[in-house]
Structures are given as structure tokens and as C-alpha cells.
Amino acid sequence: MSRAEVGAGATAAGPVEPVARDRERRLWWTFGLLRSEVTTTFRRWRTLALLGVLAAVPVLIGIAVKIETSDGGGMGRGGGANGPAFLTQITNNGLFLVFAALAATLPVFLPMAVGVIAGDAIAGEANGGTLRYLLVAPAGRTRLLLAKYASTLAFCLVATLVVAASALVVGALLFPLGDVTTISGTRISFGDGLLRALLIAVVVAASLVGLAAVGLLISTLTNSGIAAMAATVGLLITVQILDTIPQLHAIQPYLFSHYWLSFADLLREPFYWDDIGRNLGLQALYAAVFGSAAWARFTTKDINA
Amino acid sequence: MAPNDSARITAEDREPGEGRRKAARYALPVAVAGVAAATIGLVPALAATGDPKLPEISAQQLIEKIAASETEQLSGSVKITTDLGLPSLAGLGDLAGGALAGGKGGPSGSSDGSTADPNAKLMELSSGTHTLRVAVDGPDKQRLSIRDTAAEYSLIHNGGEVWAYDSASNEAYHATAPKDAAERGAAKGGEKNAPKDALKDVPATPKEFAEEALKAAGDTTSVSVDGTAKVAGRDAYQLLIKPKQSGSTVGSIKVAVDAKTGTPLKFTLSPSSGGKAVVDVGFTEVDFAKPAASTFDFTPPKGAKVTEEGDKSGDKTGARELPKGADGAEGPKEQGDVKVIGEGWNAVYELKTGAGEGIAGAAGADAAKSGDVPAEAQQFLDALGDKVTGKFGSGTVFKTRLVNALMTDDGTVYVGAVTQDALVKAANEAK
């Protein structure tokens, strides 16, 4: 392309055109591949069932809180100390159900769903014998892997938004809405609160990027979809347990789940970015390391299924 | 990636050099991980080097600079790390809290109280690492927030109002602060009106810590300037305060003072026994601009449980004392039967109390000065102490890294920031 810019003559345009066309075609393939991957992912019954379960969590929390407080009393003190964060504020402001639902689903439900999708990405195709057909398309393994990863990330975002949207609807139906008191005690308008909820949902989705990359690597290591899903979810649980053992505090800042709950810092006034920055940096690091490992494995692997 | 590599589906058509290519690909994730590890390891090391170059200054000038500092407006994050060397201060705090509530015969045990009550909450600061946010705008507006996982505890003083809000339990605590509350509190000489003076009495900012330390200076103390440092991204002088006497558990106190404004930015108290600092309070972020006025506004959210000051009996009776952070363990200066033995850093406080009282305070929790300690707490504390004998009779020594206490069997308590030997010596002299 640069040569065309330098020699701006009609003669120079000749050799450029096929290159541009070739690039366009490749781009089209990438998008086509991505689109087909995303549609296959979201058309699966399994994916829809996972999303349904995720959507049910806020409903359960909302109804439980409603029943608990229907006699006019507030949440007991135990709720604040032991339950998920933000639980005590739900009765006063339905918007807090969004935060509570995300805080409740982020440690287990969301990553488990992502682990299933990511683990299934390559190994599931290999298991079903469809991987070789995918590779027949002139897109290349790298782009297939990227498309798989992108569709997994799309699932991360959609899953988080499903939880948030379901929580918002349930919260609006069961509880009053209004100005939001941040956890610092200051007040923001409901509109600002909604914006923050959206920002939080995006941050929560981004928190799952690292796990998705780990799942993708595991998925390239085996030809059994079930094994990859189980390994990813097992790893997730192991990491979560490691994160709670105080003697391991030296390695805990490097575990991908360590800063997950930092999204609550977006509800402070002013924002506290340190932990969110660490979280996003850690996710990017996991994505780079495990994503490139998955690439190294997938592009050199013998595909015989 | 060439598109045609997808055609090579099975192992049959392997080219020579395939193995090397494979290894080269696997080198990429290894390299990414290596670069990341190196960055994580090296960046703090690089950032730590290079103390700023500042003009020479004498200790006297530096202290004057602090005194002349007119910083009235600031906001920032403060990190407090305290390590008193107790097995579990959190547990002790609970015990002390229980003793407080039960001891005065108040109908409300501490478990019924509001979690937003500053007394209970600030106790937490005496152990572990906490991140605080502070905002100050003159003497009438202050704000202090303790950051917690997905929750925050805020203490807001705005004009005549003091609010405390605990977002985890959605409970608020309200007290009115008359204009002269500070002076009255000071005149009474106690930290008894805790909620009113809470913001004044908690040495949460390095400035207050530094003032406490400077107050103790005298003939017994050497004060010098010990180079420069970078604190919260600002150039600072380091003031080094060391006891001249031996026998103190305090090894040194370092105060980093902002070179421009004279505001103390960091306070570090190291024990004479060496090792990690006992108290380390410093800004990690500081801004001397005027904080937004909305920072100091607080209206309790709908549905929040609001506890008014004085709702609980026991508050007024004055049994509750605010834990003065970690160095508060220096002693109950103004209480009835207190005698001071020795001077300066080696001062030992002698408390004549009935047996069983004041133990929690002696052990460093510094809260249950006058409360009956439950039997199980007594056992627990006995297990913590060492038996000693001397001319004074026999007693038990409770040790922390900073404050040691000797409780004789007849109920006299000697407390001081001195070593065990010095404590026993003081007790012998007192007899």
C-alpha cells in the first residue's frame, strides 16, 4: 500500500489492486468465519440453557430478598456480613440487584459458563469430527482460533449483560427505583447509576477474558470436549480455592480471579481505579500468554478428527 | 499465517524443520510470560531507585516547616499498616468490645449496636493493612473512608454534623458536633465523646501521627534529617526521630515531609527489635486541591438504619474509648489512678486497678480499660503472657512488638513502650 502512496501514478496502481482485493477477501473470510462462529455458538441449546440459568439467578435473589423483607423488616445484619455484597441495599433501590447479582454470579456461575463455552471451542469440534471441515475453508488456523476466541468473548459479554438485564427487570418489578447512594455514601442520579451499572457489566465481562484464554488453550490440548470443559471448570475451582488460602498470599495477586470483585470500586466516589487496572492488566496478560500458547499448540497440532 | 497451512491436516506431509518451527511457536508464549515476569519484577525496583535531590535542610528548619504548614485542603489515599505482633487482634477487639458492652451493664450488647458506630469500626484499623481515603477542607469539613471489599465505611464531618455510614450493612450513625466540640473534648481530656471527636482523635493522616511523635520529643530524643524520599509521587524530606535512652521498644520514627508544603506524608515507626515497621501510615496518593463540596454531603439512603448518638446507654457513661489507632496503646493518660514512672521514651504508666480489669487494654487493644473481661478471655490472655517475678512480687507480662504490659498478681498494671527488663525494673522501683 505504501508504494502506491509514494508513486501516485496510474502504473503503480496496477500491482496494488490484486493485493487490495486479496486483503478484502481475507477480511470477508474473517468476518464470515466470525459471524458463523458467533451464530453457531449462540444457536446451541447448551448456550441458551446456560444463559437461561444465568438469567434465573437475579430472579431467585430478588424473590428471596422480597420474601425475607416482606414483613416490613430490613435485612438482618447477617445479610450484610455473609451474603453477597450489596444485598442489604436491594430493598431500597432495585438497581442494586444488578450489582448484587453480578457479585453473586461472578465467582461461580459466569466463569463456569465461560469455561464450558471456551473448553468446547476447539475440542468440541474435534470431538464432533467437524474440525477438519472448518479447516478446509481457506481461512487458516490462526484466524479460526481468533474467531473461536472472539465468539467466546462475545459470550462473556452477552452472559454478563443477560445477568445485568434480568436483574434490572426483576429489580424494577419488585423494588422501588431512585437515586443511588454509592458505597462512599454520596448520591448520584438514577441515570448515572444506570451508566455505572453498564460500565460494571463491561468490566465484569472483561474480567472473564483471562479464563476464556485458559479455556481455549485447554481446548486445543485435547480432542474431547467434555474433558476440556471439565478441566477448565476444575482449574477455575482450584484457583478460587487457592485464592482463599492465606498462606499463599504471595502468589494470589497473579491468580486470574484475585481482583474479580474489584468492579465494586466503580461504585465508590471518586472511582478507585487501582484494583480495576490490576484486574484488567492481569486479564490481558493471561489472554496474551495463554492465547499465544493456544496458537502455538493449535497451529502445530496434527488434526485427525 | 499463510492460508495454505490449513491444507496440511495430518502428519504425513511433514516438512523437514517442522520440529524447529514448532519450538519457535512455543517460544512465543514463553517469551510473553518472561517479559511479563520481568516487568512485574523490575518496574517496582526501578521506580524505587533515585531519591529526589533537594537542598540541604536542618532538622529544626524541617520541624518549623511542618509547623508552618498551612495545608487545610487535601484529598488522597492513605495506607495504614500496623503489626503489633499480636496473634489476632481482630479476636481481641471482639472480646474487648464484648467486655465494653457487658461491663457497663448496658442493656444493649455490642451485637445489637449499629455497625456504623465509629467505635467498633475504627478498632479494625489497629491491625493489618487498610486503605483509607481522606478529604479535608478546613476545620469544618473532613471525610475519612475505610476501603473494604465491595464496601466502604465513611465518617463524614460537615459543619455541625457527623455522619458515619457503613455500606456493607447499610447502616448510618449520626451525631451532632457543636462548634466547640473539639475544644470541649480536648478540655475533658478524654476521647470519651468518641463520635463527636472521632475525626479529630483518630490520627489517620500522617500529619496527626507526626504531631503525636513530635510532642514526645525532648532531651530524650534525637531528631535529624535523614535524606530524601519520594512519597505519593512528591519529593519529601525524611525526619528521623530516635530515642536516646536504651530500653525503649521504639527503634526509630521516620516522618516524610513534603518539601513544598511541609505536610507530613508518611509516618513509619520501627521497633528496636528490628524487622517490619509496627506502624506505617503514608499517603499513596495526595492532592492539595480543594475537594469537591459534594464530597462532604451525606443524606442517609432510603431504608438505611440510622442510629442517633446516645441511642445506646453506655455511650454517655463514658466507658467507651476510641482506640487511638495503634500508637494509642501509649496509655490512658488521664484516667484516675495513673502514675508515670520514668520519663521520655521510657515512661511507664502504673495503673491501680482491681484484678481482672484493664487487661485487654494492656494487651494492646487499648479499649476495655474498665470492663470485666469474660472468663474465657482471661484464659486466652493468660496463655498469651509470660510469668515474671521480682521485688514487686509476681505477675504476668504481655508482650507486643511495641507496647509491653506487666500485670502483677495484686492487680497493678504497668504499661509502656519499653522492653520487658525495663518494665520489671520500673515495677521494682515503684515498690
XYZ file of C-alpha atoms in Angstrom:
736
model
C 0.000 0.000 0.000
C 2.799 2.389 0.891
C 4.292 2.047 -2.562
C 1.028 3.227 -4.078
C 1.095 6.300 -1.918
C 4.641 7.187 -2.917
C 4.345 6.604 -6.622
C 0.953 8.135 -7.234
C 0.847 7.152 -10.898
C -1.532 5.016 -12.904
C 1.248 2.498 -13.447
C 1.725 1.961 -9.736
C -1.951 1.241 -9.199
C -1.698 -1.885 -11.343
C 0.100 -4.231 -8.923
C -1.723 -2.802 -5.906
C -5.187 -3.807 -6.908
C -4.928 -7.583 -6.575
C -3.320 -7.132 -3.157
C -6.189 -4.958 -2.022
C -8.700 -7.380 -3.404
C -6.926 -10.245 -1.736
C -6.961 -8.391 1.540
C -10.614 -7.599 1.147
C -11.355 -11.226 0.512
C -9.416 -12.269 3.584
C -11.255 -9.713 5.640
C -14.516 -11.026 4.313
C -13.486 -14.540 5.243
C -12.555 -13.447 8.717
C -15.866 -11.739 9.231
C -17.756 -14.599 7.662
C -15.968 -17.046 9.895
C -16.540 -14.894 12.933
C -20.195 -14.441 12.121
C -20.721 -18.128 11.546
C -18.879 -18.965 14.781
C -20.912 -16.499 16.804
C -24.200 -17.718 15.345
C -23.294 -21.370 15.914
C -22.325 -20.601 19.493
C -25.490 -18.725 20.310
C -27.782 -21.128 18.454
C -26.723 -24.092 20.505
C -29.279 -25.263 23.038
C -26.498 -25.611 25.533
C -25.620 -21.927 25.253
C -29.233 -20.882 25.550
C -29.670 -23.096 28.603
C -26.609 -21.539 30.205
C -27.941 -18.057 29.534
C -31.313 -19.115 30.937
C -29.692 -20.321 34.166
C -27.738 -17.075 34.424
C -30.909 -15.051 33.915
C -32.631 -17.038 36.641
C -30.058 -16.135 39.311
C -31.185 -12.489 39.735
C -34.802 -13.658 39.777
C -34.006 -16.029 42.632
C -32.072 -13.376 44.568
C -34.806 -10.800 44.017
C -37.614 -13.083 45.155
C -35.622 -14.312 48.147
C -34.907 -10.762 49.286
C -38.534 -9.779 48.687
C -39.850 -12.655 50.802
C -37.274 -12.051 53.505
C -38.234 -8.414 53.841
C -41.979 -8.693 53.135
C -42.817 -8.395 56.829
C -41.524 -4.843 56.752
C -38.256 -5.572 58.471
C -34.931 -4.838 56.853
C -32.297 -7.349 56.033
C -30.679 -8.740 59.129
C -27.144 -7.761 59.908
C -26.021 -11.211 58.947
C -27.016 -10.491 55.366
C -24.515 -7.711 55.145
C -21.717 -9.709 56.637
C -22.109 -13.052 54.954
C -24.165 -12.736 51.800
C -23.009 -11.307 48.502
C -22.156 -7.627 48.501
C -24.894 -5.018 48.078
C -27.622 -7.372 49.278
C -28.741 -5.008 52.014
C -29.426 -2.138 49.649
C -31.676 -4.033 47.254
C -34.880 -3.355 49.161
C -34.308 0.391 48.910
C -33.185 0.506 45.324
C -33.841 -2.158 42.719
C -30.748 -1.087 40.790
C -28.642 -2.650 43.498
C -29.996 -6.026 42.399
C -27.812 -5.603 39.298
C -24.710 -5.176 41.428
C -25.709 -7.920 43.848
C -26.494 -10.340 41.017
C -23.167 -9.646 39.318
C -21.347 -10.054 42.630
C -23.167 -13.345 43.181
C -22.643 -14.784 39.704
C -19.083 -13.597 39.058
C -17.325 -16.056 41.364
C -19.072 -19.218 40.088
C -21.880 -19.109 37.535
C -20.409 -16.742 34.962
C -16.917 -18.267 34.815
C -18.395 -21.767 34.750
C -20.498 -20.867 31.734
C -17.477 -19.278 30.071
C -15.419 -22.363 30.892
C -17.994 -24.561 29.152
C -18.041 -22.402 26.022
C -14.265 -21.881 25.892
C -13.438 -25.512 26.636
C -15.805 -26.621 23.937
C -14.460 -24.185 21.319
C -11.852 -26.409 19.610
C -12.172 -29.705 21.454
C -15.912 -29.815 20.802
C -15.330 -29.505 17.051
C -12.638 -32.160 17.217
C -14.938 -34.371 19.224
C -17.753 -33.995 16.748
C -15.434 -34.588 13.820
C -16.178 -31.183 12.323
C -12.823 -29.518 12.935
C -11.296 -30.758 9.673
C -14.191 -29.341 7.685
C -13.712 -25.978 9.318
C -10.045 -26.086 8.338
C -10.885 -26.800 4.723
C -12.163 -23.260 4.445
C -9.293 -21.053 3.283
C -9.207 -19.049 6.487
C -6.245 -20.636 8.206
C -5.877 -21.966 11.675
C -4.866 -18.685 13.229
C -7.992 -16.991 12.062
C -10.154 -19.923 13.062
C -8.635 -19.730 16.542
C -9.179 -15.966 16.666
C -12.772 -16.399 15.558
C -13.287 -19.024 18.259
C -11.769 -16.757 20.892
C -13.792 -13.783 19.699
C -17.031 -15.745 19.875
C -16.109 -16.878 23.405
C -15.522 -13.237 24.367
C -18.838 -12.323 22.791
C -20.415 -14.939 25.014
C -18.686 -13.395 28.083
C -20.230 -10.031 27.281
C -23.667 -11.399 26.402
C -23.771 -13.595 29.517
C -22.893 -10.634 31.755
C -25.435 -8.407 30.057
C -28.097 -11.112 30.408
C -27.469 -11.242 34.165
C -27.495 -7.444 34.415
C -30.629 -7.011 32.275
C -32.528 -9.725 34.085
C -31.526 -8.202 37.423
C -32.612 -4.763 36.283
C -36.031 -6.022 35.177
C -36.571 -8.027 38.369
C -35.287 -5.139 40.488
C -37.618 -2.689 38.779
C -40.609 -5.017 39.202
C -40.071 -5.921 42.839
C -38.394 -2.893 44.384
C -38.506 0.869 44.086
C -36.008 2.666 41.885
C -34.478 6.035 42.531
C -31.326 7.949 43.311
C -28.399 5.718 44.063
C -26.286 6.028 47.177
C -22.747 4.985 46.322
C -20.876 2.880 48.805
C -18.944 6.002 49.759
C -22.210 7.498 50.971
C -22.586 10.097 48.225
C -25.606 10.325 45.991
C -25.831 10.020 42.234
C -28.873 10.222 39.983
C -30.597 7.102 38.693
C -29.298 7.778 35.181
C -25.728 7.922 36.449
C -26.432 4.764 38.374
C -27.563 3.017 35.176
C -24.418 4.162 33.391
C -22.322 2.800 36.196
C -24.223 -0.478 36.033
C -23.405 -0.728 32.335
C -19.744 0.097 32.985
C -19.657 -2.517 35.708
C -21.163 -5.123 33.383
C -18.445 -4.388 30.826
C -15.733 -4.646 33.486
C -17.202 -7.923 34.723
C -17.230 -9.268 31.158
C -13.613 -8.162 30.744
C -12.750 -9.986 33.975
C -13.541 -13.239 32.198
C -11.129 -12.660 29.296
C -8.261 -14.434 31.043
C -10.285 -17.509 31.888
C -11.553 -17.674 28.303
C -7.942 -17.775 27.041
C -7.043 -20.521 29.520
C -10.102 -22.491 28.413
C -9.113 -22.050 24.770
C -5.633 -23.443 25.449
C -7.072 -26.440 27.274
C -9.454 -26.900 24.385
C -6.566 -27.210 21.925
C -4.838 -29.797 24.096
C -7.488 -32.476 23.884
C -9.921 -33.907 21.403
C -12.612 -34.485 23.981
C -14.984 -31.569 24.515
C -16.140 -32.870 27.870
C -12.573 -33.254 29.129
C -11.728 -29.681 28.120
C -14.830 -28.252 29.823
C -14.225 -30.276 32.977
C -10.560 -29.297 33.074
C -11.361 -25.603 32.626
C -14.050 -25.580 35.306
C -11.830 -27.694 37.585
C -8.991 -25.232 37.138
C -11.359 -22.382 37.918
C -12.417 -24.014 41.183
C -8.807 -24.809 42.104
C -7.745 -21.220 41.505
C -10.654 -19.926 43.573
C -9.650 -22.188 46.455
C -6.012 -21.126 46.200
C -7.179 -17.540 46.364
C -8.690 -18.119 49.795
C -5.680 -19.758 51.462
C -3.923 -17.020 53.426
C -0.541 -18.761 53.352
C -0.452 -18.360 49.584
C -0.793 -14.592 49.636
C 2.454 -14.261 47.697
C 1.004 -15.811 44.541
C -2.561 -14.613 44.933
C -2.140 -11.291 43.098
C -1.281 -13.325 39.996
C -4.350 -15.576 40.067
C -6.836 -14.536 37.419
C -9.729 -14.460 39.847
C -7.982 -12.385 42.501
C -9.291 -8.949 41.513
C -12.666 -10.033 40.178
C -14.695 -8.268 42.836
C -12.827 -5.023 42.200
C -15.713 -3.967 39.961
C -17.363 -2.699 43.133
C -14.755 0.077 43.154
C -16.754 1.679 40.371
C -19.436 2.383 42.953
C -17.113 4.482 45.047
C -16.949 8.208 44.813
C -14.490 9.099 43.407
C -13.683 5.932 41.472
C -10.876 3.803 42.760
C -9.058 2.565 39.680
C -6.032 0.757 41.130
C -7.547 -2.688 41.541
C -9.619 -2.430 38.375
C -6.452 -1.555 36.479
C -4.678 -4.524 38.023
C -7.601 -6.772 37.147
C -7.707 -5.690 33.511
C -3.909 -5.864 33.211
C -3.920 -9.372 34.628
C -6.669 -10.449 32.226
C -4.710 -9.009 29.285
C -1.619 -10.866 30.470
C -3.487 -14.160 30.754
C -5.015 -13.590 27.329
C -1.558 -12.911 25.833
C 0.216 -15.842 27.461
C -2.469 -18.496 27.164
C -3.781 -17.183 23.861
C -0.335 -17.404 22.280
C 0.180 -20.833 23.829
C -3.128 -21.933 22.321
C -1.973 -20.518 18.986
C 1.357 -22.357 19.208
C -0.419 -25.564 20.004
C -3.228 -25.268 17.500
C -1.102 -24.243 14.522
C 1.364 -27.080 15.007
C -1.064 -29.753 16.063
C -1.986 -32.757 13.951
C -5.656 -32.602 13.252
C -7.036 -36.070 12.774
C -10.603 -35.627 13.848
C -0.128 -17.116 8.769
C -0.314 -18.396 5.275
C -3.780 -19.648 4.474
C -2.497 -22.837 2.902
C -1.333 -24.370 6.153
C -4.857 -25.494 6.782
C -4.397 -27.933 3.971
C -1.824 -29.822 5.979
C -4.203 -31.762 8.085
C -2.354 -34.899 9.022
C 1.167 -35.783 9.999
C 2.063 -37.466 6.713
C 3.260 -34.425 4.827
C 5.566 -33.052 7.459
C 8.347 -30.910 6.114
C 11.848 -31.056 7.450
C 12.390 -28.331 10.019
C 8.894 -28.810 11.330
C 10.190 -29.519 14.806
C 12.182 -26.313 14.862
C 9.181 -24.323 13.687
C 7.080 -25.876 16.410
C 9.624 -24.945 19.029
C 9.756 -21.403 17.673
C 5.995 -21.077 18.060
C 6.034 -22.356 21.600
C 8.741 -19.799 22.328
C 6.187 -17.025 21.878
C 4.020 -17.730 24.958
C 7.171 -18.399 26.949
C 8.604 -15.066 25.824
C 5.365 -13.217 26.658
C 5.322 -14.772 30.120
C 9.011 -13.966 30.574
C 8.600 -10.337 29.578
C 5.612 -10.014 31.915
C 7.516 -11.577 34.807
C 10.491 -9.312 34.178
C 8.235 -6.254 34.056
C 6.496 -7.193 37.280
C 9.839 -7.823 38.947
C 11.796 -4.869 37.593
C 9.363 -1.974 37.469
C 8.985 -1.561 41.251
C 12.751 -1.939 41.637
C 13.397 0.761 39.042
C 10.725 3.018 40.476
C 12.204 2.684 43.945
C 15.640 3.948 42.971
C 16.644 7.563 42.841
C 15.719 9.654 45.853
C 14.989 13.208 44.795
C 17.711 15.836 45.109
C 16.626 18.607 47.434
C 18.522 21.469 49.086
C 20.031 20.641 52.476
C 17.878 21.475 55.446
C 18.350 21.181 59.201
C 16.039 19.240 61.487
C 14.966 22.480 63.133
C 14.023 24.031 59.810
C 12.136 20.936 58.827
C 10.079 20.893 62.016
C 9.331 24.558 61.522
C 8.264 23.779 58.025
C 5.816 21.265 59.403
C 4.548 23.698 61.992
C 4.187 26.455 59.430
C 2.381 24.208 57.032
C -0.902 25.740 56.106
C -2.336 22.811 54.290
C -6.020 22.948 55.035
C -7.300 21.289 51.937
C -6.232 17.949 50.663
C -7.557 14.666 49.492
C -5.859 11.399 48.923
C -5.432 7.758 49.731
C -3.683 6.637 52.875
C -2.336 3.200 53.505
C -2.105 2.090 57.113
C -0.159 -0.999 58.038
C 0.069 -1.982 61.652
C 1.811 -5.017 63.005
C 1.781 -5.077 66.767
C 2.815 -8.691 66.836
C -0.363 -9.991 68.374
C -1.748 -13.351 67.312
C -5.112 -11.970 66.334
C -6.086 -8.510 67.217
C -9.402 -8.864 65.496
C -10.381 -11.514 68.020
C -9.127 -9.352 70.836
C -11.109 -6.454 69.501
C -14.262 -8.518 69.634
C -13.521 -9.579 73.165
C -12.803 -6.045 74.171
C -15.985 -4.892 72.504
C -17.962 -7.512 74.356
C -16.325 -6.535 77.599
C -17.170 -2.929 76.951
C -20.794 -3.522 76.284
C -21.267 -6.057 79.031
C -19.061 -4.409 81.594
C -21.123 -1.311 81.989
C -24.287 -3.268 82.306
C -25.772 -1.635 79.289
C -28.918 -3.323 78.091
C -27.625 -3.405 74.558
C -24.771 -5.771 73.912
C -22.405 -4.736 71.212
C -24.026 -7.163 68.822
C -27.197 -5.111 68.855
C -25.369 -1.897 68.146
C -25.072 -0.270 64.802
C -22.208 -1.485 62.693
C -21.825 2.122 61.693
C -20.761 3.028 65.203
C -17.301 4.550 64.817
C -16.011 2.942 67.991
C -16.398 -0.570 66.735
C -15.209 0.188 63.251
C -12.063 2.113 63.987
C -10.824 -0.715 66.153
C -10.188 -2.604 62.951
C -7.509 -0.142 61.996
C -5.275 -1.368 64.785
C -4.219 -4.453 62.898
C -3.395 -5.378 59.359
C -3.318 -3.228 56.268
C -6.065 -0.816 55.387
C -6.558 1.715 52.690
C -8.206 4.927 53.699
C -9.341 7.848 51.722
C -9.209 11.194 53.343
C -10.511 14.548 52.243
C -10.079 17.686 54.296
C -11.405 21.155 53.627
C -10.605 23.334 56.600
C -11.526 22.539 60.179
C -15.245 22.099 59.470
C -15.220 19.556 56.726
C -13.472 16.263 56.907
C -14.097 12.895 55.480
C -12.498 9.560 56.174
C -13.369 6.349 54.365
C -12.073 2.895 55.090
C -11.983 0.821 51.962
C -13.214 -2.716 52.244
C -14.025 -5.423 49.713
C -17.091 -4.205 47.857
C -17.942 -1.950 50.765
C -16.791 1.199 52.400
C -17.063 2.758 55.811
C -17.280 6.531 55.735
C -17.010 9.062 58.503
C -18.110 12.490 57.412
C -17.853 15.682 59.404
C -19.555 18.641 57.792
C -20.108 21.702 59.943
C -22.269 20.674 62.857
C -22.982 17.173 61.689
C -21.077 13.954 61.974
C -22.269 11.016 59.949
C -20.903 7.535 59.797
C -22.087 5.206 57.079
C -21.367 1.537 56.665
C -22.292 0.462 53.164
C -21.921 -3.257 53.895
C -24.811 -3.244 56.350
C -26.466 -0.081 55.033
C -26.452 1.464 58.479
C -25.746 5.021 59.416
C -24.724 6.693 62.644
C -25.498 10.296 63.315
C -24.183 12.725 65.869
C -24.222 16.461 66.157
C -20.980 18.251 66.689
C -21.409 21.639 68.362
C -18.950 24.232 67.164
C -16.805 23.961 70.247
C -16.933 20.205 70.388
C -13.298 19.890 69.652
C -12.188 22.200 72.417
C -14.598 20.724 74.913
C -13.431 17.274 74.053
C -9.856 18.334 74.500
C -10.599 20.045 77.797
C -12.235 16.974 79.149
C -9.042 15.308 78.210
C -10.597 12.140 77.079
C -11.560 10.527 73.905
C -14.805 9.754 75.564
C -17.128 11.604 73.292
C -15.932 9.366 70.600
C -18.300 10.085 67.766
C -18.029 13.813 68.166
C -14.309 13.918 68.123
C -13.739 10.845 66.116
C -12.253 12.666 63.194
C -10.001 14.691 65.406
C -8.813 11.863 67.531
C -8.047 9.223 65.019
C -4.565 10.004 63.851
C -5.448 8.943 60.366
C -3.408 11.445 58.457
C 0.369 11.402 58.638
C 0.252 14.946 59.965
C -1.506 13.883 63.126
C 0.815 10.976 63.591
C 3.796 13.263 63.195
C 2.433 15.712 65.712
C 1.943 12.944 68.234
C 5.520 11.893 67.722
C 6.952 15.412 67.919
C 5.077 16.075 71.126
C 7.022 13.295 72.757
C 10.357 14.780 71.740
C 12.551 16.400 74.362
C 16.006 15.900 75.835
C 15.497 12.229 75.453
C 15.139 12.306 71.720
C 17.439 12.844 68.800
C 15.859 14.445 65.779
C 17.690 14.604 62.482
C 17.090 14.852 58.768
C 17.752 11.579 57.061
C 17.923 12.223 53.341
C 15.020 12.479 50.978
C 12.374 10.186 49.603
C 9.564 10.091 47.119
C 6.163 9.665 48.716
C 2.970 9.564 46.692
C 4.895 10.976 43.762
C 6.078 14.024 45.687
C 9.570 14.982 46.830
C 9.889 14.736 50.571
C 12.445 15.154 53.340
C 12.778 12.374 55.861
C 12.773 13.349 59.501
C 14.371 10.727 61.697
C 13.409 10.607 65.360
C 15.285 8.252 67.648
C 15.117 7.715 71.379
C 18.443 8.440 73.100
C 17.625 6.208 76.041
C 18.003 2.472 75.866
C 15.235 0.211 76.985
C 12.581 1.578 74.701
C 10.878 -0.711 72.245
C 10.746 2.137 69.760
C 13.698 1.895 67.427
C 13.078 4.882 65.222
C 10.331 7.031 63.812
C 10.576 8.318 60.300
C 8.402 11.088 59.007
C 8.456 12.030 55.357
C 7.623 15.706 54.934
C 6.515 17.181 51.654
C 9.292 19.519 50.512
C 6.886 22.067 49.048
C 4.014 22.294 51.501
C 5.560 20.917 54.673
C 2.743 18.444 55.039
C 3.835 15.155 56.581
C 3.179 12.438 54.034
C 4.416 9.285 55.673
C 4.964 8.049 59.176
C 6.902 4.892 59.975
C 7.519 3.531 63.445
C 10.108 0.770 63.606
C 10.664 -1.306 66.721
C 14.092 -1.522 68.346
C 13.940 -5.280 67.962
C 14.181 -4.780 64.211
C 12.002 -6.213 61.494
C 8.908 -4.825 59.886
C 7.554 -1.460 60.952
C 4.983 -1.551 63.731
C 3.038 1.321 62.284
C 3.352 2.544 58.758
C 0.998 5.254 57.616
C 1.530 7.041 54.372
C -0.210 8.716 51.518
C -0.166 6.678 48.365
C -1.868 9.481 46.530
C -2.283 13.068 47.556
C -3.815 16.158 46.018
C -3.701 19.561 47.656
C -6.578 20.957 45.660
C -9.869 21.785 47.330
C -12.064 18.671 47.398
C -15.485 18.951 45.773
C -18.124 20.227 48.170
C -20.348 17.247 47.413
C -17.694 15.040 48.983
C -18.884 16.182 52.388
C -22.611 15.900 51.715
C -24.372 12.991 53.220
C -28.023 12.051 53.412
C -28.750 8.594 54.691
C -30.123 6.445 51.879
C -33.738 5.373 51.974
C -34.245 2.416 54.250
C -30.886 2.736 55.949
C -30.988 2.101 59.652
C -29.908 5.288 61.377
C -28.589 5.167 64.918
C -28.582 8.512 66.679
C -25.819 9.309 69.089
C -26.899 8.421 72.606
C -29.415 5.848 71.487
C -27.420 3.322 73.327
C -26.853 3.569 77.026
C -23.223 3.214 77.779
C -22.240 5.848 75.287
C -22.830 8.624 77.737
C -21.406 6.836 80.704
C -18.058 7.264 79.140
C -16.963 3.700 79.177
C -16.250 3.724 75.515
C -12.926 4.951 74.481
C -11.875 5.395 70.980
C -8.985 3.211 70.078
C -6.277 5.639 69.154
C -5.027 3.657 66.254
C -2.051 1.567 67.096
C 0.089 4.025 68.933
C -2.855 4.776 71.143
C -1.562 1.978 73.258
C 0.724 4.534 74.826
C -1.618 4.652 77.678
C -4.574 6.093 79.433
C -3.011 9.362 80.436
C -5.966 10.962 82.031
C -7.505 8.148 83.958
C -7.882 8.239 87.675
C -5.166 6.180 89.290
C -2.393 6.630 86.825
C 1.161 7.264 87.871
C 4.023 7.814 85.482
C 7.374 6.230 86.235
C 10.380 7.395 84.280
C 10.368 9.964 81.543
C 10.514 10.358 77.815
C 10.507 7.176 75.842
C 10.950 5.020 78.889
C 7.880 6.312 80.670
C 5.911 3.507 82.259
C 2.341 4.037 83.309
C 1.219 2.479 86.519
C -2.473 1.717 86.835
C -4.001 0.661 90.126
C -6.988 -1.355 89.173
C -8.876 -4.250 90.577
C -7.690 -7.591 89.345
C -9.102 -8.550 86.038
C -9.542 -5.063 84.768
C -7.685 -3.372 82.056
C -6.225 -6.482 80.658
C -7.423 -6.031 77.165
C -6.039 -2.537 77.176
C -2.745 -3.764 78.467
C -2.520 -6.291 75.719
C -2.615 -3.534 73.201
C -6.231 -3.497 72.172
C -6.456 -0.446 74.362
C -10.159 -0.420 74.565
C -11.522 -2.213 77.563
C -9.950 -0.038 80.206
C -12.822 -0.532 82.515
C -14.800 -3.585 81.788
C -14.977 -7.043 83.168
C -13.169 -9.441 80.975
C -15.087 -12.624 80.399
C -13.599 -15.779 81.841
C -12.639 -17.226 78.501
C -10.916 -14.003 77.583
C -8.990 -14.191 80.842
C -7.813 -17.674 79.952
C -6.883 -16.597 76.495
C -4.882 -13.683 77.805
C -3.160 -15.817 80.420
C -1.971 -18.061 77.655
C -0.503 -15.043 75.916
C 1.516 -13.757 78.828
C 4.800 -14.757 80.441
C 5.079 -15.184 84.191
C 7.728 -12.996 85.813
C 8.788 -12.415 89.396
C 10.770 -9.635 91.001
C 10.906 -7.392 94.031
C 7.367 -6.279 93.224
C 6.086 -9.806 93.659
C 4.977 -11.818 90.695
C 2.963 -11.015 87.654
C 2.346 -11.658 84.007
C 3.967 -9.829 81.146
C 2.010 -9.341 77.952
C 4.230 -8.568 75.037
C 3.613 -6.938 71.724
C 6.175 -5.566 69.344
C 5.652 -2.058 70.626
C 3.912 -1.982 73.969
C 4.599 -4.301 76.846
C 2.480 -4.580 79.930
C 3.086 -6.150 83.274
C 0.133 -7.104 85.395
C 1.046 -8.001 88.910
C -0.988 -10.518 90.843
C -2.337 -7.781 93.080
C -3.874 -6.025 90.119
C -1.420 -3.253 89.370
C -0.706 -2.794 85.696
C 2.468 -1.286 84.287
C 2.293 -0.300 80.659
C 4.962 1.227 78.498
C 6.697 1.172 75.179
C 9.682 -0.397 76.875
C 11.328 -3.798 76.945
C 10.380 -6.429 79.479
C 13.524 -5.809 81.544
C 12.837 -2.096 81.738
C 9.270 -2.821 82.718
C 10.280 -5.117 85.559
C 12.843 -2.538 86.674
C 10.197 0.158 86.759
C 7.890 -2.087 88.730
C 10.662 -2.800 91.227
C 11.368 0.889 91.634
C 7.711 1.616 92.204
C 7.540 -0.729 95.175
